[in-house]
Coordinates of C-alpha atoms in Angstrom, one line a residue:
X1 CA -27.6 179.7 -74.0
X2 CA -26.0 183.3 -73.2
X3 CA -23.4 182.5 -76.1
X4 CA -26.5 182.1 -78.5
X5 CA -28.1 185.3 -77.1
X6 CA -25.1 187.1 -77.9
X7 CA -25.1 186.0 -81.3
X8 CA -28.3 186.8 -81.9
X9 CA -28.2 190.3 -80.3
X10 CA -24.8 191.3 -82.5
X11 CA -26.8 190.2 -85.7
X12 CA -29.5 192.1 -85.2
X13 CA -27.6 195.3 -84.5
X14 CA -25.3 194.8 -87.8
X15 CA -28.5 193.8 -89.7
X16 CA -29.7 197.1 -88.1
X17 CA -26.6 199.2 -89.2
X18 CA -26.5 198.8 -92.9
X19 CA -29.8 200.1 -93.5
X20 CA -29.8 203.6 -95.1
X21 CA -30.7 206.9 -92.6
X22 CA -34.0 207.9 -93.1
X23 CA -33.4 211.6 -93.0
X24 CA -30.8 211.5 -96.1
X25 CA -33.6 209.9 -98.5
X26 CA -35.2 212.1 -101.0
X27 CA -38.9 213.8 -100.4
X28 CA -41.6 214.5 -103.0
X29 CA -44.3 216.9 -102.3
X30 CA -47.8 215.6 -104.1
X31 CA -51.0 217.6 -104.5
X32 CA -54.4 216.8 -106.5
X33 CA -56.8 218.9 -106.1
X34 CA -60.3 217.4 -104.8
X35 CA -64.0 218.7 -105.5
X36 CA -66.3 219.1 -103.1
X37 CA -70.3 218.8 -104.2
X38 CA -72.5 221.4 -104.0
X39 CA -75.2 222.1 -101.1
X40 CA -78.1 221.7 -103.4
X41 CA -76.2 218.2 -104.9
X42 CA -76.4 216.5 -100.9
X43 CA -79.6 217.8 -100.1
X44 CA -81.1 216.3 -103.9
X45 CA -79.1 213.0 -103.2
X46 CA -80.5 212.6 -99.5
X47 CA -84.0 213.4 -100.8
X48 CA -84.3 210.4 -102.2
X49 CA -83.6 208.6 -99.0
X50 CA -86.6 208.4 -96.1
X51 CA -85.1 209.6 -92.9
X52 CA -87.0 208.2 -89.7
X53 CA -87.0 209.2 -86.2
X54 CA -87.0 206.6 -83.3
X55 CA -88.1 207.8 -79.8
X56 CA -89.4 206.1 -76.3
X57 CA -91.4 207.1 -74.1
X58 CA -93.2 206.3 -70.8
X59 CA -96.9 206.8 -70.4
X60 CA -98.3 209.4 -67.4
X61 CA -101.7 209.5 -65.8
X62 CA -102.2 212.5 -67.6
X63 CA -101.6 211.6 -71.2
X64 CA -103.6 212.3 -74.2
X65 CA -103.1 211.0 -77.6
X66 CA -102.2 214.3 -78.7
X67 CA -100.0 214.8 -75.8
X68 CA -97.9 211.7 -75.8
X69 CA -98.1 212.3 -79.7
X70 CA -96.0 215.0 -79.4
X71 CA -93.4 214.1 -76.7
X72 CA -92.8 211.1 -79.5
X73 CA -92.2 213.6 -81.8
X74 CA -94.7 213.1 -83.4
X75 CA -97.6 215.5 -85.5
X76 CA -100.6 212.8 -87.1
X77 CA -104.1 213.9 -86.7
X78 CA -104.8 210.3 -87.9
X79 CA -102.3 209.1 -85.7
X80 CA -104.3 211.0 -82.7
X81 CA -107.7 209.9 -83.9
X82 CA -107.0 206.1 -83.8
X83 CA -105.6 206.4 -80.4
X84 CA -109.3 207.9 -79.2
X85 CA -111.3 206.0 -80.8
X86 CA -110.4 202.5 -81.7
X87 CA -111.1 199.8 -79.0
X88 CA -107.3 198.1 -79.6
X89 CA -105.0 201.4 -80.0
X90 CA -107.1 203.6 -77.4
X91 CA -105.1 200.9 -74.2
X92 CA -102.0 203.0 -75.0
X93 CA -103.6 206.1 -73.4
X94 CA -106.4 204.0 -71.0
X95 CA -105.4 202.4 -67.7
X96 CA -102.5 202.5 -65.4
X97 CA -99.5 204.6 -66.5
X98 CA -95.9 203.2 -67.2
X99 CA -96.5 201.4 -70.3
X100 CA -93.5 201.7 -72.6
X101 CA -94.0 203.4 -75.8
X102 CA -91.5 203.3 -78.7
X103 CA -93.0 204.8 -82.0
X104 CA -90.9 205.4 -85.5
X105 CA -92.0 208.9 -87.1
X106 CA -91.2 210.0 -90.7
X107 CA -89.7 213.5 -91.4
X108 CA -93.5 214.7 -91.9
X109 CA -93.9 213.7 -88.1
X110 CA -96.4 211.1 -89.4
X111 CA -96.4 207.8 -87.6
X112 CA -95.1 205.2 -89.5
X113 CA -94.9 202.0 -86.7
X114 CA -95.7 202.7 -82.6
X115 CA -95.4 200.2 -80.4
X116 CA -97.3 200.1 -76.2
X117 CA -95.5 196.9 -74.3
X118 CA -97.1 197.0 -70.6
X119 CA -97.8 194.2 -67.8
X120 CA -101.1 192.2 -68.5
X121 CA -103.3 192.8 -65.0
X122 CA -105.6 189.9 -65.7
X123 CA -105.7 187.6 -62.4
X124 CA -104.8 184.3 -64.2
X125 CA -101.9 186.1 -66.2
X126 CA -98.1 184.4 -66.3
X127 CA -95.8 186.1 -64.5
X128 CA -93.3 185.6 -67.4
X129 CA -95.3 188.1 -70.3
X130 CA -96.4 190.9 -71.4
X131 CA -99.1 192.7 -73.8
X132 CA -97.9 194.3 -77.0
X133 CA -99.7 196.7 -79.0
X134 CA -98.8 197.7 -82.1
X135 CA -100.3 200.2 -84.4
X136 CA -98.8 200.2 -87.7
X137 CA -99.1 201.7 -91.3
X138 CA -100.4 199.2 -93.8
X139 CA -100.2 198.9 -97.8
X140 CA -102.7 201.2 -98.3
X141 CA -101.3 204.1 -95.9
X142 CA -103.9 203.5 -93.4
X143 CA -103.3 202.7 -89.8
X144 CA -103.7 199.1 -88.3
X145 CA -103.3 197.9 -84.8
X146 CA -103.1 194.5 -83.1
X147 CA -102.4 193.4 -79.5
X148 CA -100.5 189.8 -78.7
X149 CA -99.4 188.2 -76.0
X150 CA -95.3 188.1 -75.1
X151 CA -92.6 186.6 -72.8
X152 CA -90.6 188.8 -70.6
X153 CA -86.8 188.1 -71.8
X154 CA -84.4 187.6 -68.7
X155 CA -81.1 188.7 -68.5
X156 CA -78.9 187.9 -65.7
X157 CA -77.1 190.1 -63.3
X158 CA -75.0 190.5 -60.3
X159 CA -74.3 192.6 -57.3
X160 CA -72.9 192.9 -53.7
X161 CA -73.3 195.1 -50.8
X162 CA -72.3 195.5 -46.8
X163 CA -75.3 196.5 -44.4
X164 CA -75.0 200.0 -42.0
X165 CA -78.2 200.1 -41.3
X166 CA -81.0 197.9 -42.9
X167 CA -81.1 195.7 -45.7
X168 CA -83.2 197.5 -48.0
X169 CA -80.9 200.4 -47.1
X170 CA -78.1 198.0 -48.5
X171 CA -79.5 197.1 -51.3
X172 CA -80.6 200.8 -52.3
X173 CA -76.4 201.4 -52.2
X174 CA -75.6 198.8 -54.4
X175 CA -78.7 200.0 -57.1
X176 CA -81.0 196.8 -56.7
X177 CA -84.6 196.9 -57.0
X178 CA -86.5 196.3 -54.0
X179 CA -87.7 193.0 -55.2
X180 CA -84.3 191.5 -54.9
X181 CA -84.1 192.2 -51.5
X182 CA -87.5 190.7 -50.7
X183 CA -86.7 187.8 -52.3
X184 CA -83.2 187.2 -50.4
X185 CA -85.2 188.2 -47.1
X186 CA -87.4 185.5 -47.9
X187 CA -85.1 182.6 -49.1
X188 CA -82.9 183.4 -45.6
X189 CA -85.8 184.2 -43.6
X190 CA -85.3 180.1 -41.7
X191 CA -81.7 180.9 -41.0
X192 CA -81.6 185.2 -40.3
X193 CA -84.0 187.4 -38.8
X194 CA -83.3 190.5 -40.7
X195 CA -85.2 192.3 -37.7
X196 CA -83.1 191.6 -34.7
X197 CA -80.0 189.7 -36.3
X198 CA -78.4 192.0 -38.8
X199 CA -75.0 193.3 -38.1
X200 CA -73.3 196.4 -39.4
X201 CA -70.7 194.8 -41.6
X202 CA -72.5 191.8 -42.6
X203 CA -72.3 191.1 -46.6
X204 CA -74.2 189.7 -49.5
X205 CA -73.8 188.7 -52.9
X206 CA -76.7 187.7 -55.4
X207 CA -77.0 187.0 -58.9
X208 CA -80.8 187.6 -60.2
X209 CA -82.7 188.0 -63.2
X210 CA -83.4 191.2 -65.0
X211 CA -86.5 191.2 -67.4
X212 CA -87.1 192.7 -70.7
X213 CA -89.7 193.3 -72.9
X214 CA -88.4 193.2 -76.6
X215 CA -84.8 194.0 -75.7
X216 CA -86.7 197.6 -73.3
X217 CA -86.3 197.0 -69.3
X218 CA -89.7 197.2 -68.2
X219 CA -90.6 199.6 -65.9
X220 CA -93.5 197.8 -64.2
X221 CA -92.3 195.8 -61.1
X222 CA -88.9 197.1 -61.6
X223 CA -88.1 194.8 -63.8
X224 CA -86.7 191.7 -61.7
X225 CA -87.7 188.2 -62.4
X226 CA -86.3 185.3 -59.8
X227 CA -82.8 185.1 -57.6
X228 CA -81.0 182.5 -59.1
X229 CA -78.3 182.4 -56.6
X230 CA -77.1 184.4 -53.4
X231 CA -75.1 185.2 -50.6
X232 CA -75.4 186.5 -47.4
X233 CA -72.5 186.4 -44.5
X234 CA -74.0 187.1 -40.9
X235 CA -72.1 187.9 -38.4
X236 CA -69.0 186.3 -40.2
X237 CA -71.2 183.2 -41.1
X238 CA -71.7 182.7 -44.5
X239 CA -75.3 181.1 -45.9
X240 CA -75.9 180.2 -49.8
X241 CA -78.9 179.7 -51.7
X242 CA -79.3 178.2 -55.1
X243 CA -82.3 177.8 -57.5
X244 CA -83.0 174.8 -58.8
X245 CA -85.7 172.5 -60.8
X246 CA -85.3 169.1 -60.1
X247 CA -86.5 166.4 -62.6
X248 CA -90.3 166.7 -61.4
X249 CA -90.3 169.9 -62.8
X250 CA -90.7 172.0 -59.0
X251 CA -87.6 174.2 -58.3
X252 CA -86.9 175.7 -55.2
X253 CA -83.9 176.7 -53.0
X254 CA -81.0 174.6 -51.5
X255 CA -77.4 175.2 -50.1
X256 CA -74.4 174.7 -51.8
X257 CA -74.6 171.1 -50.2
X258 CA -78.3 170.3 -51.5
X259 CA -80.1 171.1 -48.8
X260 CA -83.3 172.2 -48.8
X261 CA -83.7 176.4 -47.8
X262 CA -87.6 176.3 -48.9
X263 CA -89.6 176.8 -45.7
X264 CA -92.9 175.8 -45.5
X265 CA -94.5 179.1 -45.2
X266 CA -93.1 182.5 -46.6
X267 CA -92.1 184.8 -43.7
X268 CA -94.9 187.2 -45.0
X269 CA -97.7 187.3 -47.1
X270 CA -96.4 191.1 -48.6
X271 CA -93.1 191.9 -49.3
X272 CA -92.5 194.8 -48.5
X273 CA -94.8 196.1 -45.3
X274 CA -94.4 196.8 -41.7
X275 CA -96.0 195.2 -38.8
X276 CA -99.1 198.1 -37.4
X277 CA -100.4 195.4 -34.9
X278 CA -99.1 192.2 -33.9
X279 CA -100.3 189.0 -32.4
X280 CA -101.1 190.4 -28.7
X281 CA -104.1 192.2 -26.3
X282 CA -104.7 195.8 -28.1
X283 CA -106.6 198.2 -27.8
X284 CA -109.4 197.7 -30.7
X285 CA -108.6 200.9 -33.1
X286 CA -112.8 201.1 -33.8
X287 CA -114.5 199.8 -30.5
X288 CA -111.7 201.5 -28.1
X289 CA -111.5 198.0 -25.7
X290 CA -108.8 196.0 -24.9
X291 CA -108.9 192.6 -26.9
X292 CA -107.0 189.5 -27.9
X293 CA -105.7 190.4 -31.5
X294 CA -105.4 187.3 -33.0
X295 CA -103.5 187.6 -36.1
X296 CA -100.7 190.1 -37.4
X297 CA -101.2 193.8 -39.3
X298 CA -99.2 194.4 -42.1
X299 CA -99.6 198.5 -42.8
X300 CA -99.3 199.1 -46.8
X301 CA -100.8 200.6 -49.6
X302 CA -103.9 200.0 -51.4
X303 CA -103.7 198.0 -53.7
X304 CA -100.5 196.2 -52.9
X305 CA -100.4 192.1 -53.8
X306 CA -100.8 189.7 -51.3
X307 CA -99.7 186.4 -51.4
X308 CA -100.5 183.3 -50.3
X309 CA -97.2 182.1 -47.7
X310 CA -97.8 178.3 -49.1
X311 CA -98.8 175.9 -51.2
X312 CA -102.9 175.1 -50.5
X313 CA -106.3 175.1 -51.3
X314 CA -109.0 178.5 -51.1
X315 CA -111.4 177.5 -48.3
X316 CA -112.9 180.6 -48.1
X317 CA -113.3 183.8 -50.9
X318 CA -115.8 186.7 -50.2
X319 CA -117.1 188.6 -48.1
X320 CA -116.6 187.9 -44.6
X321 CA -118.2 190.3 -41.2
X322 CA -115.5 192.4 -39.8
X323 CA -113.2 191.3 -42.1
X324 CA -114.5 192.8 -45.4
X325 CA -113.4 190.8 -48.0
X326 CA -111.3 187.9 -47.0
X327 CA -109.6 184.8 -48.6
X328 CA -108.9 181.6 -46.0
X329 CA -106.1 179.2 -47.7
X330 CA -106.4 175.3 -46.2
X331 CA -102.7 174.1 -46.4
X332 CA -101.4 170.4 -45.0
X333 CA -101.6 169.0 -41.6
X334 CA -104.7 171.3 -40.8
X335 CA -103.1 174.7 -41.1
X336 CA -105.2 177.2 -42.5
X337 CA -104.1 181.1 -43.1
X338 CA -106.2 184.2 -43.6
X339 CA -106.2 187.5 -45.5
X340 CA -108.5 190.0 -44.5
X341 CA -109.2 193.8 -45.1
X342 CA -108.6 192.9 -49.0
X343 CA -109.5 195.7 -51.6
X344 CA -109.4 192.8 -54.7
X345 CA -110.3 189.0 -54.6
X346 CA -107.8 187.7 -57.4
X347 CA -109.1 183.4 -56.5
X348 CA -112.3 181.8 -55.8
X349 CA -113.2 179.0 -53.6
X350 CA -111.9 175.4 -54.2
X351 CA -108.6 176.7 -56.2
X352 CA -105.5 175.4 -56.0
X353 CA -102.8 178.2 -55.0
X354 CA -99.2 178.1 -55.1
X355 CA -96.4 179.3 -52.7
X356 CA -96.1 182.9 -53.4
X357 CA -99.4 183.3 -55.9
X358 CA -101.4 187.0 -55.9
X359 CA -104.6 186.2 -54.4
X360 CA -105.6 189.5 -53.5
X361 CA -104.3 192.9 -52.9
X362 CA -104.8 195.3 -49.5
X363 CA -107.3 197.5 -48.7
X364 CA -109.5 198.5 -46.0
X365 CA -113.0 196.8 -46.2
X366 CA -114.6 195.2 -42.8
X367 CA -113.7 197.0 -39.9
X368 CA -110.6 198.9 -40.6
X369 CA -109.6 202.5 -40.1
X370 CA -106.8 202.7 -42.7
X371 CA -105.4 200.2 -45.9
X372 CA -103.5 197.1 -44.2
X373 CA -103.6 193.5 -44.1
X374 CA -104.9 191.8 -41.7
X375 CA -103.0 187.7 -41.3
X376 CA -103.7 184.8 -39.4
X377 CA -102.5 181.7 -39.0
X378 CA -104.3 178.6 -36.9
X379 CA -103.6 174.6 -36.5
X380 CA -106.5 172.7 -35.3
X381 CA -108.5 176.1 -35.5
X382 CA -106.2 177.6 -32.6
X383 CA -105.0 180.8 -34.0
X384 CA -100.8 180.7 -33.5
X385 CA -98.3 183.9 -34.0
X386 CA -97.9 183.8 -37.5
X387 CA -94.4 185.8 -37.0
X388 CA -93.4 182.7 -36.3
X389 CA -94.0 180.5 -40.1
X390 CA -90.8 181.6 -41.2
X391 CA -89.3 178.9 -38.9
X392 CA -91.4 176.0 -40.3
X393 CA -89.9 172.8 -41.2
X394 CA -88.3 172.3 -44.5
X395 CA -90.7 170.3 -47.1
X396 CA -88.4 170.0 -50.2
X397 CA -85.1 167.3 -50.8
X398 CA -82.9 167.0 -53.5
X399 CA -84.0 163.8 -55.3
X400 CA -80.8 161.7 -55.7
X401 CA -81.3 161.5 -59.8
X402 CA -80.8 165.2 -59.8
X403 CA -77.4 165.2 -57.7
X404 CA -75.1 165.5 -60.3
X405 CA -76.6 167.8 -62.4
X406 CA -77.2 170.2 -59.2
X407 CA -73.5 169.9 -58.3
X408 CA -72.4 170.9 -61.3
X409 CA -74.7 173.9 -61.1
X410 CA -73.7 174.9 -57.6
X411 CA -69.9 174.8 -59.0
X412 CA -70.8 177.2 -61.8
X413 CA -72.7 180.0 -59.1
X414 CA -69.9 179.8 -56.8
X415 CA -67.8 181.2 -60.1
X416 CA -70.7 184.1 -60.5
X417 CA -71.0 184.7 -56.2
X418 CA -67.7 185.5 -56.9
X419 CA -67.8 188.1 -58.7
X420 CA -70.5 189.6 -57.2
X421 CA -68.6 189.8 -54.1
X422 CA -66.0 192.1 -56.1
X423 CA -68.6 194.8 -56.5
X424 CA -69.5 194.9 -52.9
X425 CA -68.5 198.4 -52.3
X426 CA -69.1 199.2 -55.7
X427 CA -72.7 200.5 -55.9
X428 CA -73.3 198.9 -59.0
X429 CA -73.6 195.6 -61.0
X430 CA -73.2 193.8 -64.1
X431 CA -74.6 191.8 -66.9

């Protein structure tokens, strides 16, 4: 083997040495002279082309038409009128801020195509779409609009970060939306208590959905459809969570085993809140005497969802005494839960409600000195400390004609867990 690497070394070095040197061949010098158009020549040939602006925007609570108008770029009196007066284009402008705007101007600053994607508020909406409005120019010049209903687009992500002080605090470091963590609070809410058990060091690693509308993130929600996968190591004890839809068509969350992580009861009805009042003797904030308080106070904004903690049906929706408007949810085994103080009613009596569904949002009706929730939860009719459902027995298995396809799954998240874990640290994820 050396003797044939010699050979081949001393034939490429004489194949090397007969060539000619470079610096003893002959050079020419060529020039041609080139002509360059004229101004005047460009601007005639570009005339003929239509040159269109694109520009986004985000609607503000203090928008006009002729204001948003022009941050787009935009200078149509037409354009302006429409968005005031018809009953379809005037939504851009009307309701709650944040809807995404992309519109396409001409060089005359007339609006050629503009598009409004925003959340649809209506109670029975799908969490998966959105409203688009368009108003666009037809045959005939003039302008047309239409609204349709849309599905969110997901797009999957991952990230990782270490807890100093709080998990929300983590997650902030490593540029997740809030969501995320109130989901992974939730899915290891039977195994953690992210109140007492956190530990400075402690790790997690999640891979979630990201939505968009059209190809835009959306801006309402921050954007975040469901954890798909994630994990979180506690004091050097690692848990995992995997979402999957079995064969009946319910998903839910299991280890990497296939065991069931799906409580029966969510460890709150709001996600992000803090406990005012718990389940204890107080001092009544409006009467001043010291009483039994019988359910748990969850201090938040107006208007904030709340959620039913598990799967039932609405005993009770309306008006209620001291509670103002209140919805009462009659789950299995004679459980009941109630929501009280509620500024919106989003079900009615007799409906079935799911695990996590809006059914309301906060407020301060009945007797209540500020916007919170007010939670119970009873068996038999005995009211118990609802601080404690997050500890409830597990209600879902994984059906045995679903075991290979779920191992297979769990093999393929370990792959992406992984590489969240290399951006703990990081501040940042990926797609």
């Amino acid at each position: 083997m050396v003797a044939v690497l010699v050979g081949i070394s001393a034939s490429a070095y004489g194949i090397a040495s007969v060539g000619p040197d470079a610096s003893s061949l002959p050079r020419q010098l060529l020039s041609q002279p080139v002509e360059i158009e004229g101004l005047e020549s460009q601007l005639e040939a570009l005339a003929g082309h239509r040159l269109d602006l694109a520009r986004s925007e985000i609607t503000r609570a203090s928008d006009t038409a002729d204001a948003l108008l022009q941050r787009l770029g935009a200078s149509d009196d037409e354009a302006a009128s429409k968005l005031r007066t018809d009953l379809i284009a005037r939504r851009v402008i009307e309701g709650r801020p944040g809807k995404l705007v992309r519109a396409r101007i001409d060089q005359n600053g007339h609006v050629i195509e503009l598009v409004a994607r925003y959340p649809d508020d209506s109670p029975d909406a799908p969490a998966n779409t959105f409203k688009r409005l368009t108003l666009s120019r037809a045959p005939d010049g003039s302008l047309r609009s239409r609204i349709e209903d849309a599905e969110l687009t997901p797009e999957i992500r991952m990230a990782g970060g270490t807890i100093q002080s709080s998990l929300f605090a983590a997650t902030d470091a490593a540029n997740l939306p809030d969501p995320v963590a109130a989901q992974m609070a939730d899915i290891f809410a039977s195994e953690i208590d992210f109140h007492r058990e956190l530990r400075k060091g402690d790790t997690f690693s999640v891979v979630y959905e990201a939505l968009t509308a059209d190809g835009e993130p959306v801006a309402w929600n921050q954007g975040v459809g469901r954890v798909l996968a994630a994990e979180f190591v506690n004091g050097g004890r690692a848990h995992h969570a995997v979402w999957f839809a079995q064969a009946n068509g319910k998903g839910s969350y299991f280890d990497l085993a296939g065991k069931s992580k799906q409580a029966a009861f969510l460890a709150s009805p709001l996600e992000f809140s803090r406990v005012s009042s718990g389940f204890s003797m107080r001092l009544h904030p409006i009467f001043q005497t010291w009483r039994a308080h019988l359910g748990v106070d969850y201090a938040a904004p107006t208007g904030s969802a709340v959620r039913t903690v598990g799967d039932g049906v609405v005993k009770f929706a309306g008006r209620q005494n001291g509670y103002g408007n209140v919805v009462e949810v009659q789950h299995a085994k004679d459980r009941t839960t109630l929501y009280g103080h509620l500024s919106r009613i989003n079900v009615r009596a007799g409906q079935k409600v799911s695990q996590g569904q809006n059914i309301g949002a906060v407020g301060s009706t009945g007797w209540a000195t500020g916007p919170h929730l007010h939670f119970e939860f009873r068996v038999n009719g005995v009211h118990q400390d609802p601080l404690k459902l997050a500890r409830s027995v597990e209600t879902v298995s994984l059906e045995a004609a679903s075991r290979a396809q779920f191992d297979h799954l769990a093999r393929a998240v370990q792959a992406r867990l992984g590489i969240a874990e290399s951006l703990i640290g990081a501040g940042t994820g990926v797609q």
